[in-house]
XYZ file of C-alpha atoms in Angstrom:
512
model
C 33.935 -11.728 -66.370
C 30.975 -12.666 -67.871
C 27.349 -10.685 -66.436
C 25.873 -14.253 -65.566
C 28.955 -14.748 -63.354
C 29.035 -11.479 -61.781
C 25.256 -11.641 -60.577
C 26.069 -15.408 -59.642
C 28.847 -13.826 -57.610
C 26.528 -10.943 -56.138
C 23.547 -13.391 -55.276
C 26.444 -15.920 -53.615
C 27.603 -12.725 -51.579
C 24.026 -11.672 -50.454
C 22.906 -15.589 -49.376
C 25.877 -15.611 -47.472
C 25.263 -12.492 -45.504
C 21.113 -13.451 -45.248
C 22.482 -16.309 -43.624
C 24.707 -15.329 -41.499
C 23.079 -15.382 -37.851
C 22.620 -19.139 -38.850
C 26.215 -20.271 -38.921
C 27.851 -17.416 -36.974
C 25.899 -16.584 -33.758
C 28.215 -15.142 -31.836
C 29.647 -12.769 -34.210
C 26.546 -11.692 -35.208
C 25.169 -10.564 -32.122
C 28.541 -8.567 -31.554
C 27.665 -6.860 -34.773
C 24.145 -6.416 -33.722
C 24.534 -5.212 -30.808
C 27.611 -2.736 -31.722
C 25.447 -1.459 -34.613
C 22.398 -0.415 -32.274
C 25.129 1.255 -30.110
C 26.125 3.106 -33.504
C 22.359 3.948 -34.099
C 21.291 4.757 -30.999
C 24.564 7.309 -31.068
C 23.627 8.747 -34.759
C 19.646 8.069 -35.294
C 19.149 11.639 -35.082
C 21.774 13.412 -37.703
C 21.011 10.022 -39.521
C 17.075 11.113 -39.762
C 17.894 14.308 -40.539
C 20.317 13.994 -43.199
C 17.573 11.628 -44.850
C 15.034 14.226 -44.462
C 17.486 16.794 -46.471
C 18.558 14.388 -49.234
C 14.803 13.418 -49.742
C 13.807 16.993 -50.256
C 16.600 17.134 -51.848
C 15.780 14.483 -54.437
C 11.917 15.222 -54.747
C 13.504 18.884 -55.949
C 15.524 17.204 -58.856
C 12.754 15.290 -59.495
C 10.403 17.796 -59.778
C 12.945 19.749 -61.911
C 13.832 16.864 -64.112
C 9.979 16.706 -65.186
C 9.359 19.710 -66.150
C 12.337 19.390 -68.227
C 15.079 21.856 -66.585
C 18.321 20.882 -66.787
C 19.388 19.586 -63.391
C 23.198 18.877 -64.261
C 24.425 21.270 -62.143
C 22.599 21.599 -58.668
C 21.725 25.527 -58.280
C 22.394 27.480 -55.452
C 19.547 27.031 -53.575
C 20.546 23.288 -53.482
C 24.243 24.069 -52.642
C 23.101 26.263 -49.985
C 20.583 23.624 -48.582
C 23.294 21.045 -48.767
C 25.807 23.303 -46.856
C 22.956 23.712 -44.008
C 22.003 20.325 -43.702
C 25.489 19.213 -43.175
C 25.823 22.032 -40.445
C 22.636 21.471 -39.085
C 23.716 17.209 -39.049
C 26.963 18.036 -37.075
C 25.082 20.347 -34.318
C 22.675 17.680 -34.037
C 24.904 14.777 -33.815
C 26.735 16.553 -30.854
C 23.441 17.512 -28.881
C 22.225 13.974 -29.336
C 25.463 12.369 -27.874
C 25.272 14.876 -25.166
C 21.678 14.713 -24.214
C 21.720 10.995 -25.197
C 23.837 10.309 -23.096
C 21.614 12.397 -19.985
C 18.410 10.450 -21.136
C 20.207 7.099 -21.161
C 21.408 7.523 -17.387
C 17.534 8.784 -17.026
C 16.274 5.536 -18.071
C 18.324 3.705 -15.596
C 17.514 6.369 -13.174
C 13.994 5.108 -13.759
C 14.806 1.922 -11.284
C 16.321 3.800 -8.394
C 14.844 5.445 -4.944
C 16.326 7.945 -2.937
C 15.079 7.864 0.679
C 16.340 9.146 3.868
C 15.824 6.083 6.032
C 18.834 4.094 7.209
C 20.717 1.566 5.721
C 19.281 -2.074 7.266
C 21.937 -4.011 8.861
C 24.502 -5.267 6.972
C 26.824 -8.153 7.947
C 30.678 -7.911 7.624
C 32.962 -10.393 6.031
C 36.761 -10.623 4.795
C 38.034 -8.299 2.935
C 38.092 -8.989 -0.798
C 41.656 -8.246 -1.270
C 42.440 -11.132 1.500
C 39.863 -13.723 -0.417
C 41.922 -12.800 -3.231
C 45.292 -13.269 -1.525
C 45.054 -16.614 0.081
C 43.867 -18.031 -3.280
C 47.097 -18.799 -4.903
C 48.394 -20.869 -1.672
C 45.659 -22.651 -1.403
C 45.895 -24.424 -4.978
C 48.247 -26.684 -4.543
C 49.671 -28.206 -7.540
C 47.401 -26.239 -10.306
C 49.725 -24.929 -13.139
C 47.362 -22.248 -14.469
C 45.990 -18.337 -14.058
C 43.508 -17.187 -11.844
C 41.397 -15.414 -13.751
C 38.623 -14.729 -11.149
C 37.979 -13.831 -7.567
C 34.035 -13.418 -6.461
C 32.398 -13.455 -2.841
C 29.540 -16.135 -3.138
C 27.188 -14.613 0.081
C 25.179 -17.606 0.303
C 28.121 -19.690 1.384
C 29.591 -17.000 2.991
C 32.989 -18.330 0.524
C 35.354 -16.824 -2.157
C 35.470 -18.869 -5.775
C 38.392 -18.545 -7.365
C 38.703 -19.386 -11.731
C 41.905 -20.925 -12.459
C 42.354 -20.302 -16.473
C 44.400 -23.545 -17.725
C 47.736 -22.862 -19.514
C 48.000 -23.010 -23.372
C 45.827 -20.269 -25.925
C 43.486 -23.565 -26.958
C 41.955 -24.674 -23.757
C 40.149 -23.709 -21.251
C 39.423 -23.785 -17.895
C 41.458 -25.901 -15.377
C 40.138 -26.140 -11.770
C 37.714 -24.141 -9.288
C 38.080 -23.398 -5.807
C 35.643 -22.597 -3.593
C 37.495 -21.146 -0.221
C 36.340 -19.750 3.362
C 38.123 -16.889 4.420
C 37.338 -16.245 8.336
C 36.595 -12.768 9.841
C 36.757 -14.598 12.914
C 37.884 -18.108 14.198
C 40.759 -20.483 12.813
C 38.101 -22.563 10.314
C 39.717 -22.453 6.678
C 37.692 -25.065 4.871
C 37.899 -25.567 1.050
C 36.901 -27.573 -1.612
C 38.652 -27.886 -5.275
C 36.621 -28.983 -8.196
C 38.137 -29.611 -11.884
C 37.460 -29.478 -14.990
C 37.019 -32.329 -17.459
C 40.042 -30.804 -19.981
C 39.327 -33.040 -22.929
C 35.445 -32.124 -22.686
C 34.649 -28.923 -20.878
C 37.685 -26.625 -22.567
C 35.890 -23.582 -23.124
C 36.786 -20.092 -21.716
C 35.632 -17.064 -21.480
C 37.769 -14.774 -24.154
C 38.703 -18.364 -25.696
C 40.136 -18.912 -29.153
C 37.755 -20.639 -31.587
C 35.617 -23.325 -30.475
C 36.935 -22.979 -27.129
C 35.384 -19.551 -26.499
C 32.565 -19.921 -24.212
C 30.415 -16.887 -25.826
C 30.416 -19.200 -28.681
C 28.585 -21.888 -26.791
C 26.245 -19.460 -25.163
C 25.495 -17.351 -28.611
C 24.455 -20.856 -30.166
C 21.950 -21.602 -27.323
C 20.802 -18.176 -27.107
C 21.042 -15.039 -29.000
C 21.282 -11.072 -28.663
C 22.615 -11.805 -25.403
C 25.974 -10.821 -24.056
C 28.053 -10.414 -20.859
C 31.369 -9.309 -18.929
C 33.723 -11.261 -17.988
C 33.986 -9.775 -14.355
C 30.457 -10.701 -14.055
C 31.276 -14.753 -14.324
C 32.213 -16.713 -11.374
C 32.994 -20.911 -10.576
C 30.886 -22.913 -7.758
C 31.505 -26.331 -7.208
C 28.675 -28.589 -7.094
C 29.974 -31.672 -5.598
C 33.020 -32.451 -7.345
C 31.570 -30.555 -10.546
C 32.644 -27.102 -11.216
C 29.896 -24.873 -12.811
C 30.591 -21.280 -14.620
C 27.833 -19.005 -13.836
C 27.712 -16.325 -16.464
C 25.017 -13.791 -15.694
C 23.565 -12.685 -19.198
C 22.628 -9.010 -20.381
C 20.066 -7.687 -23.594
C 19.666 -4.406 -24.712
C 16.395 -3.028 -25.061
C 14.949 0.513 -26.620
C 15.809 2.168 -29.876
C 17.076 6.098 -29.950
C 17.806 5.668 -26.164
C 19.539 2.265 -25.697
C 20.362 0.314 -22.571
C 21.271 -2.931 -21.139
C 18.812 -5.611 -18.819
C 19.456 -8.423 -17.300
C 18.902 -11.627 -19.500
C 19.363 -14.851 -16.870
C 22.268 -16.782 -16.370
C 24.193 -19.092 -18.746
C 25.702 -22.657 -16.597
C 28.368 -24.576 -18.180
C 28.912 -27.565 -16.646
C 32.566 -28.302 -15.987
C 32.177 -31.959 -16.686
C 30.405 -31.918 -19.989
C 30.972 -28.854 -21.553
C 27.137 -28.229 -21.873
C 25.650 -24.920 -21.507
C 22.075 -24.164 -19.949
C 20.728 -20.878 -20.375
C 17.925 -20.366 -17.606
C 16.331 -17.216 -16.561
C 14.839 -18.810 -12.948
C 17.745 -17.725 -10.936
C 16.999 -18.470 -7.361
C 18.291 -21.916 -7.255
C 21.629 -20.431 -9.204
C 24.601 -20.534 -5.422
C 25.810 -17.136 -6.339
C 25.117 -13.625 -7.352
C 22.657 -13.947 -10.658
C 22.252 -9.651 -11.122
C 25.576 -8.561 -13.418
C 27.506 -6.638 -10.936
C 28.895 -4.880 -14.363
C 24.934 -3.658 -14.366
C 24.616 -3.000 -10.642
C 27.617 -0.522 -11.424
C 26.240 1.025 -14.209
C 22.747 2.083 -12.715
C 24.946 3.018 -9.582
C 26.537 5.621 -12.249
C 23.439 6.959 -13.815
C 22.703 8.318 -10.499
C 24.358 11.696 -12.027
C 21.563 12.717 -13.601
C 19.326 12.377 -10.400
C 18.858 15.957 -11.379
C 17.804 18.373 -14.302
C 20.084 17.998 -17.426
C 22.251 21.402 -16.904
C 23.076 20.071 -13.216
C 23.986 16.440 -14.958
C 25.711 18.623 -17.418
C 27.882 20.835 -14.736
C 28.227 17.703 -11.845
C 26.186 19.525 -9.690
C 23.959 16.203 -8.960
C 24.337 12.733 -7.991
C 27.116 10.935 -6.077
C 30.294 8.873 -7.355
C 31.955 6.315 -5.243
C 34.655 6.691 -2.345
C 37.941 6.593 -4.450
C 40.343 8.146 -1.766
C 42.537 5.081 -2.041
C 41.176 3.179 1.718
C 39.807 0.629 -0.503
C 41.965 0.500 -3.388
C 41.302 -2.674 -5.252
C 37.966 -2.776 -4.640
C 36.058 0.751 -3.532
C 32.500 0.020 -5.100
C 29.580 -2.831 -4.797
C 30.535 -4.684 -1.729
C 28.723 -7.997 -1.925
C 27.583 -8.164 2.056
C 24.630 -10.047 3.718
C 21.837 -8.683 5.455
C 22.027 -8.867 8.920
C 17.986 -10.735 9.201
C 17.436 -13.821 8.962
C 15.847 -13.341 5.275
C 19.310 -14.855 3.528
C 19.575 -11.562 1.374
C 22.336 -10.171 -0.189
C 23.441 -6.950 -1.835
C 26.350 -4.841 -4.024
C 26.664 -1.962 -1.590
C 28.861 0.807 -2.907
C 29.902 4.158 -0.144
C 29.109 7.034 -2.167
C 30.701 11.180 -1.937
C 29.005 13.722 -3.919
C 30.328 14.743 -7.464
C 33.428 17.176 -6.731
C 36.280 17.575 -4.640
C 34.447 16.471 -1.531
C 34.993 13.176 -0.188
C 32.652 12.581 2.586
C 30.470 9.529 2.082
C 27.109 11.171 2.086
C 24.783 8.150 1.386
C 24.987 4.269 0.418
C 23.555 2.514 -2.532
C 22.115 -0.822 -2.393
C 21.117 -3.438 -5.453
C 19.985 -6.599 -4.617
C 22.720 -10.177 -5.948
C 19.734 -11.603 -7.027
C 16.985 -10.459 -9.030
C 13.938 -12.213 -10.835
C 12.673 -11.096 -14.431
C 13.953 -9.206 -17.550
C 14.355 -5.953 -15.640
C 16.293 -3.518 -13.850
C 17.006 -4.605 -10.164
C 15.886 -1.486 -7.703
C 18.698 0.847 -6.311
C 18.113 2.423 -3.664
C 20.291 5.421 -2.535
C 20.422 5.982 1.536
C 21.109 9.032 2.589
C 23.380 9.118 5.724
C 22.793 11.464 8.953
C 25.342 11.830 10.559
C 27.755 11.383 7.380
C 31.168 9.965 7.502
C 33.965 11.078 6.884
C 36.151 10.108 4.173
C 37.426 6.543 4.226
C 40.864 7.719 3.979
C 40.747 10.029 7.181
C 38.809 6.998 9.184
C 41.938 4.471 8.623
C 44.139 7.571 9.876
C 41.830 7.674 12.714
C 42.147 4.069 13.364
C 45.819 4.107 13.304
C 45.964 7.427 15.852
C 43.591 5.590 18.223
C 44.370 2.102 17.998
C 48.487 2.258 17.481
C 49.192 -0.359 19.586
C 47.662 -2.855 17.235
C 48.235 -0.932 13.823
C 49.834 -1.313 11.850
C 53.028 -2.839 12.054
C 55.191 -5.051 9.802
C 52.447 -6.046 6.978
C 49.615 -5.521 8.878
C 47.231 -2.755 7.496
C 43.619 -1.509 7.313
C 41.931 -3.192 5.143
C 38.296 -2.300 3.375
C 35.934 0.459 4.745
C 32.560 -1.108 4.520
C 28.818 0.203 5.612
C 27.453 -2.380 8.273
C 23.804 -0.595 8.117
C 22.426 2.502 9.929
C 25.596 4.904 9.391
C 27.646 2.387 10.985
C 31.112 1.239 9.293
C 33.409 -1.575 10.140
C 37.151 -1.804 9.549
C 39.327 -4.622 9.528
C 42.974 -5.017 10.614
C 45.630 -7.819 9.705
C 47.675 -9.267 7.102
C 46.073 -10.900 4.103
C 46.960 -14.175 5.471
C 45.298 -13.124 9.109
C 42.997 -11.400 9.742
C 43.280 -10.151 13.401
C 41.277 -7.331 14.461
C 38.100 -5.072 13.426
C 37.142 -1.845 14.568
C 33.626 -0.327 14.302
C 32.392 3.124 14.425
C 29.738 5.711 12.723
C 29.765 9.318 11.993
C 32.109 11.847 11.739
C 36.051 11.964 12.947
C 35.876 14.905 15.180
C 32.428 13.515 16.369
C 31.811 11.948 19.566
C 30.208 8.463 18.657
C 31.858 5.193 19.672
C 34.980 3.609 17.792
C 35.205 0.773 19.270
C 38.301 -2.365 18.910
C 36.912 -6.101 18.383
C 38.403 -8.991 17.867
C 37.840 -10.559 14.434
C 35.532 -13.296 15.705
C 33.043 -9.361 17.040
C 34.343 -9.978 20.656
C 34.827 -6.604 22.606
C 38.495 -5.420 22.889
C 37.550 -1.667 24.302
C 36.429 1.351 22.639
C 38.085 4.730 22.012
C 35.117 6.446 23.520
C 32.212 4.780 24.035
C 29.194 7.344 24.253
C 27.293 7.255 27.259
C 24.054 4.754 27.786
C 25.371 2.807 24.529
C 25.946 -0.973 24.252
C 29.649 -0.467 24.390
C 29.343 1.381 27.097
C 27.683 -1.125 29.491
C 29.749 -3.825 28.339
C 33.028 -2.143 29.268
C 31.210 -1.043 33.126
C 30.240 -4.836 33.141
C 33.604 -5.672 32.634
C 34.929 -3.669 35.050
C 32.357 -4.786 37.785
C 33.308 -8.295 37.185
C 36.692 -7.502 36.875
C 36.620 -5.711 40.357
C 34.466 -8.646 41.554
C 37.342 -11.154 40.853
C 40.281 -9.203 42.168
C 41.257 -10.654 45.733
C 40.004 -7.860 48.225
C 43.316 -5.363 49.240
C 44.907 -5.435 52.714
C 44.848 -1.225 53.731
C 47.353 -2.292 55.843
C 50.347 -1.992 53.367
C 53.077 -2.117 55.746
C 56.495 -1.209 55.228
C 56.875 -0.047 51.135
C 60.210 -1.003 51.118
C 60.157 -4.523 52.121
C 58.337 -5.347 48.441
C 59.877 -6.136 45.557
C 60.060 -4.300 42.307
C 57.463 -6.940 40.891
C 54.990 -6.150 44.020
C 56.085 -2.424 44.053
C 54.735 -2.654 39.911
C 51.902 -4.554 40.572
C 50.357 -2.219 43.860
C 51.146 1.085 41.507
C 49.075 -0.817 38.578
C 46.355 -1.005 41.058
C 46.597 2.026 42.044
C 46.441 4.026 38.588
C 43.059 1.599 37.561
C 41.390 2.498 40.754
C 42.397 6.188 40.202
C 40.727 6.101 36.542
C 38.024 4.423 37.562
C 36.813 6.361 40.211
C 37.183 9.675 37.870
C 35.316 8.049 35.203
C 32.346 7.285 37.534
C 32.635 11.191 38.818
């Protein structure tokens, strides 16, 4: 091969790679961002080793000039070799140790511990259930789901229905309600325009939607759990919120806006003004991470040992989905929020505080967590659904009935629902600890008042269950003293004067 061919070949090579972000977006900024990861990781041994082989080198060079021979490196360089490669591998694990503690710093940097109750929070259906009634709700649709979210503005579940085949992409969205309370099941499908709009997330070729959003914008990048489907009208619209990283030795991720492809025209519209977006616009996949970081609330040999920070409730009560709740405020304000129950680091499993990160958030940084410590605590979500089931057996849990999701409801409240995943039948609210004496009280699923384990004295419960029984004393036909002779009733009569006779009993030792 010639020498004009061979630089022809090496100048073809090296245009090619200058222009690479130009023709392949999307695999470039997997490679950028995957090589700052890399950096970030080995910056430090990297530095250091550069440092040695430029002493190193201004050695030889000093040696070559004043004309020693510098064939063989002498043992003064051997030795300095042998110590910088030593002192490279002790580096390179301290960095990705303390790296690691200064990254979860800089998210820390976002986050507030106070001591001052969780606001009021309002409950909804279990996700698992949202998640359940999705398949027999879509009728004739041949494909995968591929994506449950809770959309709190709508108070709905969206469902992403992948369609079948490895070129092609999505088929149909449905947008669902899923009732705590009432019989109201309304829904709305909205599909895709195949021929046009067949990108998907995790696509092959041109039908990956990264692709699409990597040529509109760059450096950007996302997680699939983070994406979710609305229908506007009879348009389905993919809502992908959007992530950059930011910093240099200590590297992390912020939010970047949303990406919108439009289910009818296959366009994508990268905006970063997310209030008018129907849906969470904060990556819950960032929501989790800060949640995370919250180990190294501490100093680094307390990160280092667990001693600091909280993890969430992973006792198996909310297996499926035990961390950032999506649950509205209980104001009037419209807010929303990924709420996670959190234990302390270790064996215990007590939920000892509840974090909070706003669905939506406006600008190119982190949302604010804020970390509530709880007083009383709870007690673990596992021994509350045993509690449930010891004080409430006559309504749990039989054939497929269970307890479903252990969610905070502000204050140090929790709520707990009961029922099937097609029915949802019952809740039961409560605070504090098992052997406490606070109110656990039975509701309906629509919130109506069932009764209450123990309802504490001078609460809300409380006086509606003595209303109850005033009005229920107030209707009952006044009783003739004069009972006569016993025998002359019959076994139904007999029942029903013994019936009376065991409420007015209770009652009159509960108003001792």
């Amino acid at each position: 091969m010639s020498r004009g061919l061979r630089i022809g070949i090496t100048a073809g090579f090296v245009v090619l790679a200058a222009c690479a972000p130009l023709y392949a977006p999307y695999y470039t900024t997997i490679l950028v961002w995957e090589l700052r990861k890399f950096f970030a990781w080995l910056a430090l041994p990297l530095l250091a080793a550069a440092f040695v082989a430029l002493v190193a080198l201004g050695r030889w060079l000093l040696r070559k000039r004043s004309g020693e021979a510098a064939a063989e490196p002498s043992g003064v360089l051997q030795a300095l070799g042998c110590l910088s490669v030593i002192a490279g591998l002790g580096l390179a694990v301290f960095w990705l140790i303390y790296g690691t503690y200064l990254q979860d710093r800089a998210y820390m940097a976002h986050t507030q511990v106070v001591t001052e109750p969780v606001p009021a929070l309002a409950p909804r259906a279990p996700y698992l259930v949202g998640k359940a009634q999705a398949a027999p709700h879509l009728g004739d649709v041949t494909g995968e789901i591929s994506d449950i979210t809770y959309l709190p503005d709508s108070d709905r579940f969206a469902t992403l229905v992948e369609r079948s085949g490895w070129l092609s992409g999505y088929e149909v969205g449905l947008v669902q309600e899923v009732p705590l309370g009432g019989t109201s099941r309304a829904q709305q499908r909205c599909a895709f325009d195949v021929d046009v709009a067949d990108a998907r997330i995790s696509g092959w070729f041109s039908h990956n939607l990264g692709r699409k959003i990597s040529s509109r914008k760059r450096w950007v990048r996302f997680e699939a759990r983070d994406a979710y489907v609305t229908c506007s009208g009879d348009t389905p619209v993919v809502v992908v919120p959007l992530k950059r990283q930011t910093g240099l030795l200590v590297l992390t991720e912020r939010p970047a806006g949303v990406a919108l492809y439009d289910g009818r025209t296959g366009k994508v519209t990268i905006t970063t003004d997310t209030a008018s977006v129907p849906g969470p616009s904060y990556p819950l996949s960032l929501a989790a991470r800060q949640r995370e970081a919250t180990a190294a609330v501490g100093s680094f040999a307390d990160w280092w040992f667990e001693r600091s920070g909280w993890d969430a409730s992973e006792d198996g009560a909310n297996e499926g989905n035990d961390s950032e709740f999506t649950l509205h405020y209980g104001d009037a304000s419209g807010r929303s929020a990924y709420v996670t129950p959190l234990t302390p680091q270790g064996e215990a499993s007590s939920v000892v505080a509840v974090s909070t990160v706003p669905v939506r958030h406006q600008g190119g940084q982190l949302a604010p967590l804020t970390v509530h410590r709880l007083d009383p605590t709870w007690s673990s979500p596992q021994a509350l659904v045993a509690l449930i089931k010891a004080e409430y057996r006559d309504v749990c849990c039989y054939n497929d009935d269970r307890v479903f999701e252990v969610v905070p409801t502000g204050g140090s409240t929790w709520t707990a629902t009961i029922g099937s995943e097609q029915d949802i039948r019952y809740r039961v609210e409560g605070k504090g600890q098992v052997g406490g004496r606070e109110a656990t009280c039975l509701k309906a699923a629509d919130g109506a008042l069932i009764r209450c384990a123990y309802a504490a004295p001078g609460s809300p419960e409380e006086q509606e269950l003595k209303r109850r029984e005033d009005q229920k004393q107030k209707d009952r036909p006044p009783a003739d003293p004069n009972l006569g002779d016993l025998t002359a009733l019959s076994p139904e009569q007999l029942a029903e004067l013994n019936r009376r006779i065991n409420e007015e009993v209770n009652r009159r030792l509960k108003s001792r």
